[in-house]
Amino acid sequence: MLHIDQDLCIQCNACVDECSMHCLSLDGNEVKYDATKCIFCGHCMAVCPKEVLWIDGDGYDIEEVEEYQFIDKTMAYQVRNDIITRRSVRSFNDQEVSTVKLNKILEVAKYAPTAKNCQQNALMVLNEPEEIDELVADISEKLGELGESMKETNPKVAEMFLAKYKEFKEEGKDGIFYGAPLVIMVFSPSDVDGTLCAATMAQMITVQDLGFCYIGLANAAMNSEELRAKYNIPADKHCVISMAIGYYDAEYFCTVPRKEVPLIFK
């Protein structure tokens, strides 16, 4: 809930101007607040120079608030370097991802932007080999079933599903998460919100010298009735994307060329 200390407010109007939902207004010496319009985005709190507005309770914790630490402009080069050198890693070594690094990844997930600040994303985290092995088996088996059922209606997808099933069944290979020691699956009512959550976590993954690969192949299996029930997936969410995470086994020496992004001008 949003709290306002009217006694300390200096009526600078910064919060009113920043509120995109128009739930704040200045009436004389008092900031009026319409809670029915508020989405708790926190912009008012972030721009208040006197710290007289704050969000706390109802799942929010004021103790986690930090003052801005302005980053030196030279960081732009480092950000660029992290982006252009990123590879979709499909070969991981056996080193485990520490709890410290995992917690940093999970922490930033809640700061991912969501439409109207709905914050409806959910994560399933697996970092035990037995858990991941079971999940790979479940997904592979389900892909096999789906592949058989799609042979006539969608032969190309069916062929891909069946190939993954055969790879697991005959060779015992993990063709879903590639033997990664950490798997994070993103569930959400919104494909956009879920994807942005994964992209936000990707930034923290990369700066911690970890590799990862976005996995979309598991979606069809995880959204099946059987696996939704087994893994307690909330009814209002679906699997948007998964991430295989770990220390990469290969060594990369250069970036690779990319096609120019078409620019559209009116």
PDB file of C-alpha atoms in Angstrom:
ATOM      1  CA  MET A   1       0.000   0.000   0.000  1.00  0.00           C
ATOM      2  CA  LEU A   2       1.098   3.586  -0.606  1.00  0.00           C
ATOM      3  CA  HIS A   3       1.785   5.797   2.412  1.00  0.00           C
ATOM      4  CA  ILE A   4       2.112   9.590   2.330  1.00  0.00           C
ATOM      5  CA  ASP A   5       3.512  11.735   5.140  1.00  0.00           C
ATOM      6  CA  GLN A   6       1.561  14.931   4.539  1.00  0.00           C
ATOM      7  CA  ASP A   7       3.394  16.807   7.317  1.00  0.00           C
ATOM      8  CA  LEU A   8       6.789  16.458   5.608  1.00  0.00           C
ATOM      9  CA  CYS A   9       5.539  16.944   2.037  1.00  0.00           C
ATOM     10  CA  ILE A  10       6.822  20.142   0.391  1.00  0.00           C
ATOM     11  CA  GLN A  11       4.178  20.108  -2.386  1.00  0.00           C
ATOM     12  CA  CYS A  12       6.796  20.059  -5.144  1.00  0.00           C
ATOM     13  CA  ASN A  13       4.342  18.236  -7.433  1.00  0.00           C
ATOM     14  CA  ALA A  14       7.029  15.801  -8.644  1.00  0.00           C
ATOM     15  CA  CYS A  15       4.966  12.743  -7.701  1.00  0.00           C
ATOM     16  CA  VAL A  16       1.820  14.160  -9.336  1.00  0.00           C
ATOM     17  CA  ASP A  17       3.645  14.877 -12.588  1.00  0.00           C
ATOM     18  CA  GLU A  18       5.270  11.420 -12.604  1.00  0.00           C
ATOM     19  CA  CYS A  19       2.088   9.416 -11.946  1.00  0.00           C
ATOM     20  CA  SER A  20       1.000   7.904 -15.279  1.00  0.00           C
ATOM     21  CA  MET A  21      -2.201   6.506 -13.757  1.00  0.00           C
ATOM     22  CA  HIS A  22      -3.311   9.953 -12.494  1.00  0.00           C
ATOM     23  CA  CYS A  23      -4.030   8.673  -9.005  1.00  0.00           C
ATOM     24  CA  LEU A  24      -2.202  11.566  -7.298  1.00  0.00           C
ATOM     25  CA  SER A  25      -3.230  15.203  -7.253  1.00  0.00           C
ATOM     26  CA  LEU A  26      -2.246  18.253  -5.244  1.00  0.00           C
ATOM     27  CA  ASP A  27      -5.089  19.872  -3.323  1.00  0.00           C
ATOM     28  CA  GLY A  28      -3.804  22.882  -1.436  1.00  0.00           C
ATOM     29  CA  ASN A  29      -1.169  21.599   0.996  1.00  0.00           C
ATOM     30  CA  GLU A  30      -2.142  17.962   0.653  1.00  0.00           C
ATOM     31  CA  VAL A  31      -1.427  15.218  -1.881  1.00  0.00           C
ATOM     32  CA  LYS A  32      -4.655  13.394  -2.653  1.00  0.00           C
ATOM     33  CA  TYR A  33      -4.429   9.703  -3.476  1.00  0.00           C
ATOM     34  CA  ASP A  34      -6.911   7.556  -5.398  1.00  0.00           C
ATOM     35  CA  ALA A  35      -6.049   3.958  -4.473  1.00  0.00           C
ATOM     36  CA  THR A  36      -8.462   2.549  -7.057  1.00  0.00           C
ATOM     37  CA  LYS A  37      -6.199   3.718  -9.891  1.00  0.00           C
ATOM     38  CA  CYS A  38      -2.814   2.862  -8.346  1.00  0.00           C
ATOM     39  CA  ILE A  39      -0.714   0.024  -9.805  1.00  0.00           C
ATOM     40  CA  PHE A  40       2.089   0.478  -7.231  1.00  0.00           C
ATOM     41  CA  CYS A  41       4.718   1.161  -9.899  1.00  0.00           C
ATOM     42  CA  GLY A  42       6.641   3.262  -7.351  1.00  0.00           C
ATOM     43  CA  HIS A  43       7.495   6.159  -9.673  1.00  0.00           C
ATOM     44  CA  CYS A  44       6.113   8.631  -7.122  1.00  0.00           C
ATOM     45  CA  MET A  45       8.317   7.152  -4.431  1.00  0.00           C
ATOM     46  CA  ALA A  46      11.397   7.179  -6.657  1.00  0.00           C
ATOM     47  CA  VAL A  47      11.068  10.876  -7.590  1.00  0.00           C
ATOM     48  CA  CYS A  48      10.190  12.195  -4.134  1.00  0.00           C
ATOM     49  CA  PRO A  49      13.121  14.357  -2.933  1.00  0.00           C
ATOM     50  CA  LYS A  50      11.988  14.223   0.707  1.00  0.00           C
ATOM     51  CA  GLU A  51      11.090  10.541   0.977  1.00  0.00           C
ATOM     52  CA  VAL A  52       7.542  11.268   2.109  1.00  0.00           C
ATOM     53  CA  LEU A  53       5.950   8.581  -0.064  1.00  0.00           C
ATOM     54  CA  TRP A  54       6.643   4.889   0.355  1.00  0.00           C
ATOM     55  CA  ILE A  55       5.169   1.511  -0.538  1.00  0.00           C
ATOM     56  CA  ASP A  56       5.035  -1.170   2.139  1.00  0.00           C
ATOM     57  CA  GLY A  57       2.890  -4.145   3.083  1.00  0.00           C
ATOM     58  CA  ASP A  58       0.681  -6.307   0.818  1.00  0.00           C
ATOM     59  CA  GLY A  59       3.734  -8.244  -0.336  1.00  0.00           C
ATOM     60  CA  TYR A  60       6.038  -5.234  -0.583  1.00  0.00           C
ATOM     61  CA  ASP A  61       8.955  -4.688   1.812  1.00  0.00           C
ATOM     62  CA  ILE A  62      10.273  -1.175   2.355  1.00  0.00           C
ATOM     63  CA  GLU A  63      13.477  -2.653   3.809  1.00  0.00           C
ATOM     64  CA  GLU A  64      14.668  -3.710   0.338  1.00  0.00           C
ATOM     65  CA  VAL A  65      14.690  -0.139  -0.999  1.00  0.00           C
ATOM     66  CA  GLU A  66      18.114   1.158  -2.016  1.00  0.00           C
ATOM     67  CA  GLU A  67      19.241   4.638  -2.980  1.00  0.00           C
ATOM     68  CA  TYR A  68      20.413   5.005  -6.567  1.00  0.00           C
ATOM     69  CA  GLN A  69      24.089   4.311  -7.138  1.00  0.00           C
ATOM     70  CA  PHE A  70      24.889   6.122 -10.364  1.00  0.00           C
ATOM     71  CA  ILE A  71      27.037   4.057 -12.705  1.00  0.00           C
ATOM     72  CA  ASP A  72      29.996   5.613 -14.483  1.00  0.00           C
ATOM     73  CA  LYS A  73      29.370   6.160 -18.187  1.00  0.00           C
ATOM     74  CA  THR A  74      32.282   3.894 -19.083  1.00  0.00           C
ATOM     75  CA  MET A  75      30.012   0.995 -18.100  1.00  0.00           C
ATOM     76  CA  ALA A  76      28.270   1.364 -21.457  1.00  0.00           C
ATOM     77  CA  TYR A  77      31.188  -0.410 -23.121  1.00  0.00           C
ATOM     78  CA  GLN A  78      30.958  -3.292 -20.681  1.00  0.00           C
ATOM     79  CA  VAL A  79      27.212  -3.646 -21.272  1.00  0.00           C
ATOM     80  CA  ARG A  80      27.784  -3.652 -25.031  1.00  0.00           C
ATOM     81  CA  ASN A  81      30.511  -6.253 -24.657  1.00  0.00           C
ATOM     82  CA  ASP A  82      28.259  -8.529 -22.599  1.00  0.00           C
ATOM     83  CA  ILE A  83      25.543  -8.295 -25.260  1.00  0.00           C
ATOM     84  CA  ILE A  84      27.573  -8.856 -28.410  1.00  0.00           C
ATOM     85  CA  THR A  85      29.663 -11.690 -26.946  1.00  0.00           C
ATOM     86  CA  ARG A  86      26.722 -13.672 -25.594  1.00  0.00           C
ATOM     87  CA  ARG A  87      26.357 -17.174 -27.022  1.00  0.00           C
ATOM     88  CA  SER A  88      23.488 -19.653 -26.736  1.00  0.00           C
ATOM     89  CA  VAL A  89      25.365 -22.201 -24.647  1.00  0.00           C
ATOM     90  CA  ARG A  90      24.519 -25.857 -25.220  1.00  0.00           C
ATOM     91  CA  SER A  91      27.584 -27.380 -23.610  1.00  0.00           C
ATOM     92  CA  PHE A  92      28.061 -27.029 -19.865  1.00  0.00           C
ATOM     93  CA  ASN A  93      30.696 -28.381 -17.500  1.00  0.00           C
ATOM     94  CA  ASP A  94      29.893 -30.002 -14.148  1.00  0.00           C
ATOM     95  CA  GLN A  95      30.499 -26.961 -11.952  1.00  0.00           C
ATOM     96  CA  GLU A  96      27.448 -26.056  -9.877  1.00  0.00           C
ATOM     97  CA  VAL A  97      25.982 -22.566  -9.812  1.00  0.00           C
ATOM     98  CA  SER A  98      26.437 -21.244  -6.281  1.00  0.00           C
ATOM     99  CA  THR A  99      23.502 -20.216  -4.128  1.00  0.00           C
ATOM    100  CA  VAL A 100      24.887 -16.674  -4.044  1.00  0.00           C
ATOM    101  CA  LYS A 101      24.809 -16.378  -7.830  1.00  0.00           C
ATOM    102  CA  LEU A 102      21.399 -18.032  -8.080  1.00  0.00           C
ATOM    103  CA  ASN A 103      19.911 -15.638  -5.530  1.00  0.00           C
ATOM    104  CA  LYS A 104      21.184 -12.659  -7.503  1.00  0.00           C
ATOM    105  CA  ILE A 105      19.500 -14.007 -10.641  1.00  0.00           C
ATOM    106  CA  LEU A 106      16.223 -14.540  -8.806  1.00  0.00           C
ATOM    107  CA  GLU A 107      16.385 -11.143  -7.117  1.00  0.00           C
ATOM    108  CA  VAL A 108      16.435  -9.215 -10.390  1.00  0.00           C
ATOM    109  CA  ALA A 109      13.543 -11.267 -11.805  1.00  0.00           C
ATOM    110  CA  LYS A 110      11.060  -9.315  -9.707  1.00  0.00           C
ATOM    111  CA  TYR A 111      12.343  -6.051 -11.171  1.00  0.00           C
ATOM    112  CA  ALA A 112      11.463  -7.104 -14.726  1.00  0.00           C
ATOM    113  CA  PRO A 113       8.875  -4.761 -16.276  1.00  0.00           C
ATOM    114  CA  THR A 114       5.320  -6.073 -16.474  1.00  0.00           C
ATOM    115  CA  ALA A 115       2.211  -4.594 -18.088  1.00  0.00           C
ATOM    116  CA  LYS A 116       0.494  -2.266 -15.605  1.00  0.00           C
ATOM    117  CA  ASN A 117       2.935  -3.536 -12.970  1.00  0.00           C
ATOM    118  CA  CYS A 118       0.813  -6.703 -12.620  1.00  0.00           C
ATOM    119  CA  GLN A 119       3.842  -8.780 -11.477  1.00  0.00           C
ATOM    120  CA  GLN A 120       2.196 -12.101 -12.297  1.00  0.00           C
ATOM    121  CA  ASN A 121       5.295 -14.037 -13.373  1.00  0.00           C
ATOM    122  CA  ALA A 122       6.254 -17.232 -11.537  1.00  0.00           C
ATOM    123  CA  LEU A 123       9.493 -19.216 -11.656  1.00  0.00           C
ATOM    124  CA  MET A 124      10.272 -22.893 -11.263  1.00  0.00           C
ATOM    125  CA  VAL A 125      13.902 -23.411 -10.258  1.00  0.00           C
ATOM    126  CA  LEU A 126      15.705 -26.746 -10.480  1.00  0.00           C
ATOM    127  CA  ASN A 127      19.337 -27.133  -9.448  1.00  0.00           C
ATOM    128  CA  GLU A 128      19.470 -30.722  -8.232  1.00  0.00           C
ATOM    129  CA  PRO A 129      20.637 -33.285 -10.832  1.00  0.00           C
ATOM    130  CA  GLU A 130      17.882 -35.752  -9.890  1.00  0.00           C
ATOM    131  CA  GLU A 131      15.188 -33.098 -10.292  1.00  0.00           C
ATOM    132  CA  ILE A 132      16.494 -31.995 -13.681  1.00  0.00           C
ATOM    133  CA  ASP A 133      16.847 -35.590 -14.874  1.00  0.00           C
ATOM    134  CA  GLU A 134      13.234 -36.297 -13.934  1.00  0.00           C
ATOM    135  CA  LEU A 135      12.044 -33.151 -15.690  1.00  0.00           C
ATOM    136  CA  VAL A 136      14.015 -34.015 -18.837  1.00  0.00           C
ATOM    137  CA  ALA A 137      12.467 -37.499 -18.827  1.00  0.00           C
ATOM    138  CA  ASP A 138       8.962 -36.100 -18.400  1.00  0.00           C
ATOM    139  CA  ILE A 139       9.401 -33.528 -21.161  1.00  0.00           C
ATOM    140  CA  SER A 140      11.000 -36.025 -23.545  1.00  0.00           C
ATOM    141  CA  GLU A 141       8.208 -38.553 -23.022  1.00  0.00           C
ATOM    142  CA  LYS A 142       5.559 -35.891 -23.580  1.00  0.00           C
ATOM    143  CA  LEU A 143       7.308 -34.639 -26.722  1.00  0.00           C
ATOM    144  CA  GLY A 144       7.236 -38.201 -28.004  1.00  0.00           C
ATOM    145  CA  GLU A 145       3.474 -38.373 -27.453  1.00  0.00           C
ATOM    146  CA  LEU A 146       2.903 -34.978 -29.048  1.00  0.00           C
ATOM    147  CA  GLY A 147       5.130 -35.878 -31.984  1.00  0.00           C
ATOM    148  CA  GLU A 148       3.127 -39.024 -32.730  1.00  0.00           C
ATOM    149  CA  SER A 149      -0.128 -37.071 -32.607  1.00  0.00           C
ATOM    150  CA  MET A 150       1.168 -34.339 -34.938  1.00  0.00           C
ATOM    151  CA  LYS A 151       2.652 -36.450 -37.716  1.00  0.00           C
ATOM    152  CA  GLU A 152      -0.087 -35.540 -40.186  1.00  0.00           C
ATOM    153  CA  THR A 153      -1.112 -32.090 -39.001  1.00  0.00           C
ATOM    154  CA  ASN A 154       2.374 -30.642 -38.438  1.00  0.00           C
ATOM    155  CA  PRO A 155       5.041 -33.042 -39.751  1.00  0.00           C
ATOM    156  CA  LYS A 156       8.031 -30.703 -39.304  1.00  0.00           C
ATOM    157  CA  VAL A 157       7.341 -30.045 -35.635  1.00  0.00           C
ATOM    158  CA  ALA A 158       6.455 -33.701 -35.130  1.00  0.00           C
ATOM    159  CA  GLU A 159       9.814 -34.715 -36.564  1.00  0.00           C
ATOM    160  CA  MET A 160      11.655 -32.390 -34.179  1.00  0.00           C
ATOM    161  CA  PHE A 161       9.693 -33.632 -31.150  1.00  0.00           C
ATOM    162  CA  LEU A 162      10.240 -37.274 -32.058  1.00  0.00           C
ATOM    163  CA  ALA A 163      13.963 -36.705 -32.639  1.00  0.00           C
ATOM    164  CA  LYS A 164      14.322 -35.318 -29.100  1.00  0.00           C
ATOM    165  CA  TYR A 165      12.342 -38.240 -27.714  1.00  0.00           C
ATOM    166  CA  LYS A 166      14.453 -40.767 -29.614  1.00  0.00           C
ATOM    167  CA  GLU A 167      17.687 -39.064 -28.514  1.00  0.00           C
ATOM    168  CA  PHE A 168      16.625 -39.387 -24.880  1.00  0.00           C
ATOM    169  CA  LYS A 169      15.142 -42.868 -25.135  1.00  0.00           C
ATOM    170  CA  GLU A 170      17.908 -44.512 -27.149  1.00  0.00           C
ATOM    171  CA  GLU A 171      20.990 -42.568 -26.088  1.00  0.00           C
ATOM    172  CA  GLY A 172      19.983 -41.210 -22.687  1.00  0.00           C
ATOM    173  CA  LYS A 173      20.928 -37.684 -23.782  1.00  0.00           C
ATOM    174  CA  ASP A 174      19.499 -34.496 -22.349  1.00  0.00           C
ATOM    175  CA  GLY A 175      18.458 -32.750 -25.549  1.00  0.00           C
ATOM    176  CA  ILE A 176      16.252 -30.301 -23.660  1.00  0.00           C
ATOM    177  CA  PHE A 177      18.564 -28.515 -21.211  1.00  0.00           C
ATOM    178  CA  TYR A 178      21.894 -29.916 -22.475  1.00  0.00           C
ATOM    179  CA  GLY A 179      23.090 -31.094 -19.083  1.00  0.00           C
ATOM    180  CA  ALA A 180      22.894 -27.648 -17.469  1.00  0.00           C
ATOM    181  CA  PRO A 181      23.234 -27.698 -13.660  1.00  0.00           C
ATOM    182  CA  LEU A 182      20.557 -25.009 -13.278  1.00  0.00           C
ATOM    183  CA  VAL A 183      17.191 -24.696 -15.006  1.00  0.00           C
ATOM    184  CA  ILE A 184      14.777 -21.802 -14.544  1.00  0.00           C
ATOM    185  CA  MET A 185      11.334 -21.992 -16.142  1.00  0.00           C
ATOM    186  CA  VAL A 186       9.233 -18.837 -16.493  1.00  0.00           C
ATOM    187  CA  PHE A 187       5.450 -19.073 -16.180  1.00  0.00           C
ATOM    188  CA  SER A 188       3.133 -16.145 -16.818  1.00  0.00           C
ATOM    189  CA  PRO A 189      -0.296 -15.192 -18.168  1.00  0.00           C
ATOM    190  CA  SER A 190       1.576 -12.938 -20.623  1.00  0.00           C
ATOM    191  CA  ASP A 191       4.177 -14.013 -23.182  1.00  0.00           C
ATOM    192  CA  VAL A 192       5.595 -10.490 -23.210  1.00  0.00           C
ATOM    193  CA  ASP A 193       5.935 -10.221 -19.424  1.00  0.00           C
ATOM    194  CA  GLY A 194       7.448 -13.700 -19.165  1.00  0.00           C
ATOM    195  CA  THR A 195       9.959 -13.025 -21.918  1.00  0.00           C
ATOM    196  CA  LEU A 196      11.008  -9.725 -20.354  1.00  0.00           C
ATOM    197  CA  CYS A 197      11.533 -11.547 -17.066  1.00  0.00           C
ATOM    198  CA  ALA A 198      13.862 -14.030 -18.748  1.00  0.00           C
ATOM    199  CA  ALA A 199      15.740 -11.232 -20.509  1.00  0.00           C
ATOM    200  CA  THR A 200      16.171  -9.399 -17.206  1.00  0.00           C
ATOM    201  CA  MET A 201      17.602 -12.490 -15.540  1.00  0.00           C
ATOM    202  CA  ALA A 202      19.875 -12.977 -18.560  1.00  0.00           C
ATOM    203  CA  GLN A 203      21.665  -9.727 -17.739  1.00  0.00           C
ATOM    204  CA  MET A 204      22.559 -10.962 -14.261  1.00  0.00           C
ATOM    205  CA  ILE A 205      23.490 -14.404 -15.575  1.00  0.00           C
ATOM    206  CA  THR A 206      25.929 -12.933 -18.082  1.00  0.00           C
ATOM    207  CA  VAL A 207      27.718 -10.554 -15.706  1.00  0.00           C
ATOM    208  CA  GLN A 208      28.360 -13.442 -13.323  1.00  0.00           C
ATOM    209  CA  ASP A 209      30.406 -15.280 -15.965  1.00  0.00           C
ATOM    210  CA  LEU A 210      27.692 -17.861 -16.523  1.00  0.00           C
ATOM    211  CA  GLY A 211      26.389 -19.105 -19.835  1.00  0.00           C
ATOM    212  CA  PHE A 212      22.795 -19.829 -20.734  1.00  0.00           C
ATOM    213  CA  CYS A 213      20.439 -20.803 -23.507  1.00  0.00           C
ATOM    214  CA  TYR A 214      16.820 -19.791 -23.979  1.00  0.00           C
ATOM    215  CA  ILE A 215      14.718 -22.945 -24.313  1.00  0.00           C
ATOM    216  CA  GLY A 216      11.335 -22.857 -26.035  1.00  0.00           C
ATOM    217  CA  LEU A 217      11.132 -26.563 -26.823  1.00  0.00           C
ATOM    218  CA  ALA A 218       9.841 -27.466 -23.356  1.00  0.00           C
ATOM    219  CA  ASN A 219       6.776 -25.214 -23.604  1.00  0.00           C
ATOM    220  CA  ALA A 220       4.457 -27.630 -25.413  1.00  0.00           C
ATOM    221  CA  ALA A 221       5.207 -30.394 -22.912  1.00  0.00           C
ATOM    222  CA  MET A 222       5.016 -28.234 -19.785  1.00  0.00           C
ATOM    223  CA  ASN A 223       1.679 -26.798 -20.888  1.00  0.00           C
ATOM    224  CA  SER A 224       0.131 -30.263 -21.148  1.00  0.00           C
ATOM    225  CA  GLU A 225      -2.473 -31.229 -18.558  1.00  0.00           C
ATOM    226  CA  GLU A 226      -0.341 -34.047 -17.169  1.00  0.00           C
ATOM    227  CA  LEU A 227       2.786 -32.022 -16.492  1.00  0.00           C
ATOM    228  CA  ARG A 228       0.861 -28.966 -15.317  1.00  0.00           C
ATOM    229  CA  ALA A 229      -0.726 -31.172 -12.677  1.00  0.00           C
ATOM    230  CA  LYS A 230       2.500 -32.947 -11.696  1.00  0.00           C
ATOM    231  CA  TYR A 231       4.483 -29.723 -11.287  1.00  0.00           C
ATOM    232  CA  ASN A 232       1.652 -27.687  -9.741  1.00  0.00           C
ATOM    233  CA  ILE A 233       1.588 -25.040 -12.453  1.00  0.00           C
ATOM    234  CA  PRO A 234      -0.932 -22.294 -11.544  1.00  0.00           C
ATOM    235  CA  ALA A 235      -4.061 -22.413 -13.701  1.00  0.00           C
ATOM    236  CA  ASP A 236      -3.702 -18.783 -14.814  1.00  0.00           C
ATOM    237  CA  LYS A 237      -0.124 -19.198 -16.092  1.00  0.00           C
ATOM    238  CA  HIS A 238       1.586 -21.049 -18.913  1.00  0.00           C
ATOM    239  CA  CYS A 239       5.209 -21.872 -19.646  1.00  0.00           C
ATOM    240  CA  VAL A 240       6.593 -18.930 -21.616  1.00  0.00           C
ATOM    241  CA  ILE A 241      10.283 -19.822 -21.777  1.00  0.00           C
ATOM    242  CA  SER A 242      12.967 -21.792 -19.944  1.00  0.00           C
ATOM    243  CA  MET A 243      16.640 -21.104 -19.363  1.00  0.00           C
ATOM    244  CA  ALA A 244      19.460 -23.660 -19.188  1.00  0.00           C
ATOM    245  CA  ILE A 245      22.199 -22.072 -17.066  1.00  0.00           C
ATOM    246  CA  GLY A 246      25.725 -23.024 -16.057  1.00  0.00           C
ATOM    247  CA  TYR A 247      29.416 -22.639 -16.762  1.00  0.00           C
ATOM    248  CA  TYR A 248      30.154 -23.081 -20.449  1.00  0.00           C
ATOM    249  CA  ASP A 249      32.391 -25.917 -21.490  1.00  0.00           C
ATOM    250  CA  ALA A 250      33.637 -24.253 -24.671  1.00  0.00           C
ATOM    251  CA  GLU A 251      35.886 -21.211 -25.013  1.00  0.00           C
ATOM    252  CA  TYR A 252      34.812 -18.371 -27.297  1.00  0.00           C
ATOM    253  CA  PHE A 253      37.313 -16.072 -28.991  1.00  0.00           C
ATOM    254  CA  CYS A 254      35.292 -13.599 -31.070  1.00  0.00           C
ATOM    255  CA  THR A 255      31.856 -12.258 -31.832  1.00  0.00           C
ATOM    256  CA  VAL A 256      29.949 -13.386 -34.922  1.00  0.00           C
ATOM    257  CA  PRO A 257      28.379 -11.240 -37.663  1.00  0.00           C
ATOM    258  CA  ARG A 258      24.701 -10.393 -37.550  1.00  0.00           C
ATOM    259  CA  LYS A 259      22.330  -9.015 -40.150  1.00  0.00           C
ATOM    260  CA  GLU A 260      21.344  -5.381 -39.778  1.00  0.00           C
ATOM    261  CA  VAL A 261      17.990  -4.806 -38.101  1.00  0.00           C
ATOM    262  CA  PRO A 262      15.603  -3.147 -40.594  1.00  0.00           C
ATOM    263  CA  LEU A 263      14.755   0.386 -39.523  1.00  0.00           C
ATOM    264  CA  ILE A 264      11.301   1.669 -40.317  1.00  0.00           C
ATOM    265  CA  PHE A 265      10.785   5.401 -40.635  1.00  0.00           C
ATOM    266  CA  LYS A 266       7.481   7.074 -41.287  1.00  0.00           C
TER     267      LYS A 266
END
